Coordinates of C-alpha atoms and ligand atoms in Angstrom, one line a residue:
M633 CA 0.5 125.0 92.9
A634 CA 4.6 123.7 93.0
K635 CA 6.4 122.7 89.7
S636 CA 6.2 118.6 89.4
I637 CA 9.6 117.2 88.9
Q638 CA 10.5 116.1 84.8
A639 CA 12.2 113.3 84.6
I640 CA 16.3 114.2 83.8
R641 CA 17.3 115.2 79.8
G642 CA 18.4 112.3 77.9
M643 CA 16.7 109.9 80.0
H644 CA 13.2 108.3 79.4
D645 CA 10.2 106.2 80.9
V646 CA 9.3 103.5 78.8
L647 CA 5.1 103.3 78.5
P648 CA 2.9 100.8 79.0
H649 CA 1.9 101.0 75.6
Q650 CA 5.4 100.9 74.6
S651 CA 6.8 97.7 76.7
P652 CA 5.2 95.3 74.2
L653 CA 7.6 95.9 72.2
W654 CA 10.1 96.0 74.5
Q655 CA 9.4 92.8 75.5
F656 CA 9.3 91.4 72.4
L657 CA 13.4 92.6 71.8
E658 CA 14.1 91.4 74.5
G659 CA 12.6 87.8 74.5
R660 CA 13.1 87.6 71.1
I661 CA 17.1 88.4 71.7
A662 CA 17.3 86.1 74.9
G663 CA 15.7 83.2 73.2
V664 CA 18.5 83.7 69.9
L665 CA 21.9 84.0 73.0
A666 CA 19.9 81.2 74.8
A667 CA 20.1 78.9 71.6
Y668 CA 23.3 79.6 71.2
G669 CA 24.4 78.8 74.5
Y670 CA 25.3 82.1 76.5
R671 CA 24.1 82.2 79.8
E672 CA 23.2 85.6 81.2
I673 CA 25.6 87.8 83.5
R674 CA 23.9 90.1 85.6
M675 CA 26.5 93.5 86.9
P676 CA 26.2 96.0 89.4
I677 CA 25.0 99.7 87.8
L678 CA 28.1 101.2 90.0
E679 CA 31.3 100.2 89.3
M680 CA 34.7 102.0 90.8
T681 CA 35.9 105.1 88.0
E682 CA 38.9 103.3 87.6
L683 CA 37.3 100.5 86.1
F684 CA 36.5 102.8 83.2
K685 CA 39.3 104.6 83.4
R686 CA 41.7 101.5 83.0
S687 CA 39.8 99.7 80.4
I688 CA 37.8 102.4 78.0
G689 CA 40.8 104.5 78.0
E690 CA 41.7 107.5 79.4
V691 CA 41.3 109.5 76.2
T692 CA 38.5 108.6 74.9
D693 CA 34.7 110.6 74.8
I694 CA 33.3 108.3 77.5
V695 CA 35.9 108.8 79.7
E696 CA 37.0 112.5 79.1
K697 CA 33.3 113.6 78.7
E698 CA 30.4 111.4 79.2
M699 CA 30.8 109.6 82.3
Y700 CA 28.6 110.0 84.9
T701 CA 31.2 109.9 87.9
F702 CA 30.2 111.4 92.1
D703 CA 32.4 111.0 95.4
D704 CA 29.9 108.7 97.6
R705 CA 30.0 109.0 101.2
N706 CA 32.9 106.9 101.8
G707 CA 34.6 109.1 99.3
D708 CA 35.1 106.3 96.7
S709 CA 34.9 107.5 93.2
L710 CA 31.7 105.7 91.5
T711 CA 30.2 105.9 88.1
L712 CA 27.6 105.2 86.4
R713 CA 28.5 102.5 84.0
P714 CA 28.7 103.9 80.5
E715 CA 28.9 100.3 78.9
G716 CA 29.1 96.6 79.9
T717 CA 31.9 94.8 79.0
A718 CA 34.6 96.6 81.6
G719 CA 31.6 95.2 84.3
C720 CA 31.9 92.0 82.8
V721 CA 35.5 91.5 82.5
R722 CA 35.9 92.7 86.3
A723 CA 33.3 90.3 87.2
A724 CA 34.3 87.5 85.3
M725 CA 37.9 87.7 87.1
E726 CA 36.3 88.4 90.6
H727 CA 34.4 85.0 90.3
G728 CA 37.2 83.0 88.8
L729 CA 35.0 81.9 85.3
L730 CA 38.0 83.0 83.9
H731 CA 40.7 80.2 84.9
N732 CA 41.3 77.8 82.2
Q733 CA 37.7 77.9 81.1
T734 CA 35.9 79.3 77.9
Q735 CA 32.5 81.4 78.4
R736 CA 30.1 82.9 76.6
L737 CA 28.1 85.6 78.4
W738 CA 25.8 88.1 78.5
Y739 CA 24.3 90.9 79.7
Q740 CA 21.2 93.7 79.9
G741 CA 20.5 96.8 81.4
P742 CA 20.9 100.7 81.1
M743 CA 23.5 102.5 80.6
F744 CA 24.7 105.8 81.3
R745 CA 26.2 108.7 78.8
H746 CA 26.5 112.4 79.4
E747 CA 26.3 112.7 75.6
R748 CA 24.4 115.4 74.1
P749 CA 20.8 113.9 73.7
Q750 CA 19.6 113.7 69.6
K751 CA 17.1 110.5 68.3
G752 CA 18.8 107.6 68.6
R753 CA 21.4 109.0 71.7
Y754 CA 20.3 109.1 75.4
R755 CA 22.1 109.6 78.4
Q756 CA 20.3 106.3 79.9
F757 CA 20.4 103.9 77.2
H758 CA 20.1 100.5 77.0
Q759 CA 22.1 97.6 75.8
I760 CA 21.9 93.7 75.6
G761 CA 25.7 92.4 75.6
V762 CA 27.3 89.7 74.9
E763 CA 31.5 88.8 76.4
T764 CA 33.5 86.0 75.3
F765 CA 36.1 84.6 76.7
G766 CA 39.3 81.9 77.0
M767 CA 38.4 81.4 72.7
A768 CA 41.4 83.0 71.0
G769 CA 40.8 82.0 67.2
P770 CA 38.9 83.8 64.3
D771 CA 36.2 81.0 65.0
I772 CA 34.2 83.0 67.9
D773 CA 34.8 86.5 66.2
A774 CA 32.2 84.9 63.5
E775 CA 30.3 82.7 66.1
V776 CA 29.5 86.3 67.6
I777 CA 29.0 88.6 64.4
L778 CA 26.6 85.5 63.2
I779 CA 24.6 85.8 66.3
T780 CA 24.4 89.3 65.6
A781 CA 22.2 88.5 62.4
R782 CA 20.3 86.1 63.3
I783 CA 18.8 88.4 65.9
W784 CA 18.2 90.7 62.9
E785 CA 16.4 87.6 61.1
A786 CA 14.9 87.1 64.5
L787 CA 13.4 90.7 65.2
G788 CA 11.9 90.7 60.9
I789 CA 14.4 94.4 61.0
E790 CA 16.3 94.0 57.3
G791 CA 19.0 96.1 55.4
L792 CA 21.6 96.6 57.9
E793 CA 25.3 96.6 56.6
L794 CA 27.9 94.9 58.5
Q795 CA 31.4 96.9 58.4
L796 CA 34.1 95.1 59.2
N797 CA 38.1 95.9 60.0
T798 CA 40.6 94.9 62.0
L799 CA 42.6 96.9 64.4
G800 CA 45.6 93.7 64.6
T801 CA 47.8 93.5 67.6
P802 CA 49.6 96.1 69.6
H803 CA 52.7 96.0 67.8
E804 CA 51.3 95.8 64.7
R805 CA 49.5 99.3 65.3
A806 CA 52.3 101.4 67.0
A807 CA 54.0 100.3 63.4
H808 CA 51.2 101.8 61.9
R809 CA 50.8 104.9 64.3
Q810 CA 54.2 106.4 63.8
E811 CA 53.5 106.0 60.4
L812 CA 50.2 108.0 60.9
V813 CA 51.2 110.7 62.6
A814 CA 53.7 111.6 60.2
Y815 CA 51.6 112.1 57.7
L816 CA 48.7 113.7 60.2
E817 CA 51.7 115.8 60.8
A818 CA 52.0 116.8 57.2
H819 CA 48.9 117.8 56.8
A820 CA 48.5 119.4 60.7
A821 CA 46.9 122.5 59.1
Q822 CA 43.9 120.6 57.8
L823 CA 43.5 119.0 61.3
D824 CA 40.7 120.0 63.6
A825 CA 40.6 121.3 67.2
D826 CA 40.0 117.7 68.7
S827 CA 41.7 116.1 66.4
R828 CA 45.1 118.1 67.4
R829 CA 44.2 117.7 70.3
R830 CA 44.3 113.8 69.3
L831 CA 47.4 113.7 66.9
Q832 CA 49.7 112.2 70.0
S833 CA 47.8 110.8 72.7
N834 CA 45.0 108.8 70.5
P835 CA 46.0 109.2 66.7
L836 CA 44.4 106.3 65.5
R837 CA 40.5 108.0 66.5
I838 CA 41.3 110.8 64.5
L839 CA 40.5 108.0 61.0
D840 CA 36.9 107.8 63.3
S841 CA 36.4 111.9 63.0
K842 CA 32.8 112.7 61.4
N843 CA 34.3 116.3 60.1
P844 CA 33.6 116.1 55.9
D845 CA 36.4 119.0 55.6
M846 CA 39.1 116.3 57.2
R847 CA 37.8 113.6 55.1
E848 CA 39.6 113.7 51.9
M849 CA 42.4 114.1 53.5
L850 CA 42.0 111.3 56.1
D851 CA 40.4 108.9 53.4
A852 CA 44.6 109.1 52.1
A853 CA 45.6 108.2 55.5
P854 CA 48.3 105.6 55.7
S855 CA 46.2 101.9 56.7
L856 CA 46.8 100.1 58.9
M857 CA 46.2 96.9 56.7
A858 CA 49.5 97.2 55.3
H859 CA 51.4 96.6 58.9
L860 CA 49.1 93.1 59.2
G861 CA 51.6 90.5 59.9
D862 CA 50.9 87.1 58.1
E863 CA 48.8 85.8 61.6
S864 CA 46.4 89.3 62.3
R865 CA 45.5 88.9 57.9
A866 CA 44.8 85.1 58.6
H867 CA 41.9 86.2 61.6
L868 CA 40.7 88.3 59.1
D869 CA 40.7 86.0 56.2
Y870 CA 39.3 83.6 58.4
V871 CA 36.1 85.7 60.2
C872 CA 35.7 87.3 56.2
G873 CA 35.9 83.7 54.6
T874 CA 32.8 82.5 57.3
L875 CA 30.9 84.9 56.7
E876 CA 30.9 84.3 52.9
S877 CA 29.9 80.7 53.5
I878 CA 27.5 81.2 55.5
G879 CA 25.6 84.3 53.1
V880 CA 26.3 87.3 55.9
P881 CA 27.2 90.0 53.3
Y882 CA 29.9 93.0 54.5
V883 CA 31.7 95.5 53.8
I884 CA 35.4 96.1 55.0
N885 CA 35.7 99.7 56.7
P886 CA 39.5 100.2 57.4
R887 CA 38.2 103.7 59.2
L888 CA 36.0 102.2 61.4
V889 CA 38.4 102.4 64.8
R890 CA 35.7 102.4 68.0
G891 CA 35.9 104.6 70.5
L892 CA 36.6 102.5 73.5
D893 CA 40.2 101.7 73.5
Y894 CA 40.2 98.1 74.3
Y895 CA 40.2 97.0 70.9
S896 CA 42.0 94.3 69.3
R897 CA 42.4 92.9 65.7
T898 CA 38.1 92.0 65.0
V899 CA 36.0 95.4 65.0
F900 CA 32.4 95.4 64.1
E901 CA 29.3 97.7 63.7
W902 CA 26.0 96.9 62.1
V903 CA 25.0 100.3 60.7
T904 CA 21.5 101.6 59.2
D905 CA 20.9 105.3 57.4
R906 CA 17.2 104.6 58.9
L907 CA 17.9 106.6 61.8
G908 CA 19.6 109.8 61.0
A909 CA 22.8 110.9 63.2
Q910 CA 23.1 107.6 64.9
G911 CA 22.8 105.5 62.5
T912 CA 25.2 102.4 64.7
V913 CA 22.5 99.5 66.3
C914 CA 25.6 97.3 67.1
A915 CA 29.4 96.8 67.8
G916 CA 31.8 94.9 69.1
G917 CA 35.2 93.5 68.6
R918 CA 38.0 90.9 70.1
Y919 CA 39.9 92.4 73.1
D920 CA 42.6 90.0 73.5
G921 CA 44.5 92.6 75.9
L922 CA 42.0 93.9 78.4
V923 CA 42.2 91.1 81.1
E924 CA 45.6 91.8 81.6
Q925 CA 45.4 95.6 81.5
L926 CA 42.6 95.2 84.3
G927 CA 44.9 92.8 86.7
G928 CA 44.6 89.6 85.4
R929 CA 46.4 87.1 83.6
P930 CA 46.1 87.6 79.2
V931 CA 42.4 86.4 78.0
P932 CA 41.4 86.2 74.7
A933 CA 37.9 87.8 74.1
V934 CA 35.5 89.2 71.9
G935 CA 32.1 90.4 72.3
F936 CA 29.6 93.1 71.0
A937 CA 26.6 95.2 71.9
M938 CA 23.0 96.5 70.6
G939 CA 21.9 99.7 71.4
L940 CA 17.9 98.5 72.5
E941 CA 16.9 102.1 72.0
R942 CA 17.6 102.2 68.6
L943 CA 16.4 98.4 67.4
A944 CA 13.1 99.5 69.1
A945 CA 13.0 102.3 66.5
M946 CA 13.5 100.1 63.8
L947 CA 11.4 97.7 65.1
E948 CA 8.5 99.9 65.2
E949 CA 9.0 101.4 62.2
L950 CA 10.1 98.1 59.7
N951 CA 8.3 96.0 61.7
P952 CA 5.7 96.3 64.0
E953 CA 3.3 94.1 63.7
A954 CA 5.3 91.5 64.8
V955 CA 4.7 92.9 68.1
D956 CA 1.3 91.5 70.2
A957 CA 0.0 94.2 72.2
A958 CA -3.5 93.1 72.7
V959 CA -5.2 91.6 75.7
D960 CA -7.6 88.5 75.0
V961 CA -10.6 89.3 76.9
Y962 CA -12.2 92.1 79.2
L963 CA -14.7 91.0 80.9
V964 CA -17.6 92.9 81.4
L965 CA -20.0 92.6 84.4
V966 CA -23.4 94.8 84.5
G967 CA -24.9 94.7 87.9
D968 CA -24.2 94.1 91.7
A969 CA -24.6 90.2 91.6
A970 CA -22.1 89.8 88.1
A971 CA -19.1 91.5 89.7
R972 CA -19.6 89.1 92.6
E973 CA -19.6 86.4 90.1
G974 CA -17.4 87.6 87.8
L975 CA -14.5 87.3 89.4
V976 CA -15.2 83.8 90.5
L977 CA -15.6 82.8 87.0
A978 CA -12.2 84.6 86.3
E979 CA -10.3 82.9 88.9
T980 CA -12.3 79.5 87.1
L981 CA -10.8 80.7 82.8
R982 CA -7.4 81.5 84.6
D983 CA -7.2 78.2 86.1
A984 CA -8.0 76.5 83.0
L985 CA -6.5 79.0 80.5
P986 CA -3.5 80.3 82.5
R987 CA -1.9 81.9 79.4
L988 CA -5.5 83.6 78.4
Q989 CA -5.0 87.3 79.2
L990 CA -8.3 88.3 80.6
I991 CA -8.9 91.7 82.1
S992 CA -11.9 91.4 85.1
N993 CA -13.5 94.7 84.9
C994 CA -13.3 96.5 88.3
G995 CA -14.9 99.2 89.6
G996 CA -18.6 99.1 88.3
G997 CA -19.8 101.3 85.7
S998 CA -22.5 101.1 83.0
I999 CA -22.1 99.1 80.1
K1000 CA -21.1 101.5 77.5
A1001 CA -18.5 102.7 80.2
Q1002 CA -17.0 99.0 80.0
F1003 CA -17.1 98.2 77.1
K1004 CA -15.4 101.7 76.5
R1005 CA -12.8 100.3 79.1
A1006 CA -12.8 97.0 77.1
D1007 CA -12.0 98.6 74.0
R1008 CA -9.4 100.9 75.6
S1009 CA -7.5 97.6 76.5
G1010 CA -7.0 96.8 73.2
A1011 CA -8.5 93.5 74.1
R1012 CA -9.8 91.2 71.3
F1013 CA -13.2 89.9 72.9
A1014 CA -15.7 90.9 75.4
L1015 CA -17.1 88.3 77.7
V1016 CA -20.6 89.9 79.0
L1017 CA -21.9 89.0 82.2
G1018 CA -25.8 90.4 83.5
D1019 CA -28.4 89.5 85.3
T1020 CA -30.1 88.0 82.0
E1021 CA -26.7 85.3 82.1
L1022 CA -26.9 84.7 85.7
A1023 CA -30.0 83.7 85.3
D1024 CA -30.1 81.1 81.9
G1025 CA -26.1 80.2 82.8
T1026 CA -24.8 81.8 79.5
V1027 CA -21.7 84.5 78.9
V1028 CA -22.0 86.7 75.6
V1029 CA -18.9 86.6 73.8
K1030 CA -18.6 89.8 71.8
P1031 CA -15.5 90.4 69.1
L1032 CA -14.2 93.1 69.2
R1033 CA -11.8 93.9 66.5
S1034 CA -14.5 92.1 64.0
D1035 CA -17.5 92.2 62.2
E1036 CA -18.3 88.6 63.6
P1037 CA -21.5 88.8 65.4
Q1038 CA -21.7 88.1 69.3
L1039 CA -23.3 84.9 70.5
A1040 CA -24.5 83.4 74.2
V1041 CA -22.7 80.6 74.5
A1042 CA -23.7 78.2 77.6
R1043 CA -21.1 79.3 81.1
S1044 CA -19.9 75.2 80.5
E1045 CA -18.6 75.7 77.2
L1046 CA -17.4 78.8 77.5
I1047 CA -13.5 77.5 78.4
D1048 CA -13.5 75.2 74.9
I1049 CA -14.8 78.1 73.1
L1050 CA -11.9 80.1 74.2
S1051 CA -9.0 77.3 74.2
S1052 CA -9.9 77.3 70.5
R1053 CA -10.0 81.0 70.2
F1054 CA -6.5 81.4 72.4
P1055 CA -4.6 77.5 72.0
G1056 CA -2.2 78.7 74.2
Ligands
HAM572 P1 29.6 101.4 72.0 O1 29.8 101.3 70.2 O2 29.9 102.0 72.7 O3 30.4 99.7 72.4 O4 27.7 100.5 72.4 C1 27.1 99.6 71.7 C2 25.9 100.1 71.1 O5 25.4 101.0 72.3 C3 25.9 101.3 69.9 O6 26.2 100.8 68.8 C4 24.7 101.7 69.9 O7 23.9 101.2 69.5 C5 24.2 101.4 71.5 N1 24.9 103.5 72.1 C6 25.6 103.6 72.9 N2 25.3 105.3 73.1 C7 24.3 105.3 73.1 C8 23.4 106.2 73.5 N3 24.3 107.6 73.8 N4 22.3 106.4 73.4 C9 21.7 105.3 72.9 N5 22.6 104.0 72.4 C10 23.6 103.9 72.7 C11 30.2 99.8 73.7 O8 29.4 99.4 74.9 C12 31.0 98.1 73.9 N6 30.8 98.1 75.5 C13 30.7 97.0 73.2 C14 31.6 95.6 72.9 C15 30.7 95.2 74.0 N7 32.1 96.0 72.5 C16 32.7 94.4 73.3 N8 32.3 93.8 74.0

């Protein structure tokens, strides 16, 4: 026998028993985004490689070692998107969505990064992301953070910590960079190989290192906070003040620098210690320079993306009862006459109760076999139609998830009974 083909490492199927959880997750998040007036945009999964190099940054883990890049048949270098911001900016520029207007956009879909797979880290994963354009003030920074807080509430996820930092302006970062490089050079002996490599190309990222041997030295490194001008400081204070007045707790983490190069001023992450090493469920910030960097006129922007696999894992642990996977009714049809009549009955019920989830038995089978299928389907009730019921115009209603007794009801009453049990 030929060896069967397996899914690619780090890429997962969402199986039928898991999809109710995903639908719940996506539906609740979309509901919150709609309530804030955000509109969905859908971008292609493939983009020109150049787009990601120019936006995420040449000297980032993503661009240096994680992208799925290949030449297509025309010889163009294409990349499976590792994130959504770059494509969203490209689409917004290309379609004139950024001319003298504000935009509040969201997207969802698969992203691809060739990382080492582990719990919470995959090579194909899914994000829901938000990008806003044309708003320079800190009010929109606060709004996007408040959206994320409301999403946790809508999902019933508790215990996430909001970490906040500012990366200042490019000018402020340049001043800090000089001081930082001098400090790191003075401590070069303690730097690991990765950090030494980044010393000139991207020293800020060294602060983000998880290497415990460098922790103490990095804790004492010069902070960007000291280089902030009045405007950057006021911007951060406004965001913090808004979060405080609305009651969203946060901590300032001066070492939060993000793994993508396009950020300026506000950056934030929501983290948990429940998911092991991959504890960031949502991350984002302001990126005022990106549109210009990609060839447009300067447009301020801020956004975030959340990792759906990580949220699904949290939801499964913290709030599984919120997810309703059950079917309402399984129609058991005993005998040929009932099988034929049952399809008619099922359509009548669907006409009257459009939201009722009803599975009609197909393919015959003994009553025992059909009840087994009914049970597997997760249905709350079985409706039974056999020769006896056909003869006297009734249907048996049998609860499958409780000890309540079954009862035979007249066909003419069935719709009323079901609509009282399953009110739309
Ligand atoms: P990011 O921090 O690279 O930011 O990813 C955002 C989130 O996606 C992470 O916090 C995590 O939950 C999830 N994620 C990332 N990589 C993986 C992976 N390999 N497996 C599972 N989940 C993962 C961005 O992508 C930015 N585009 C966010 C943004 C939007 N900033 C401004 N606008």
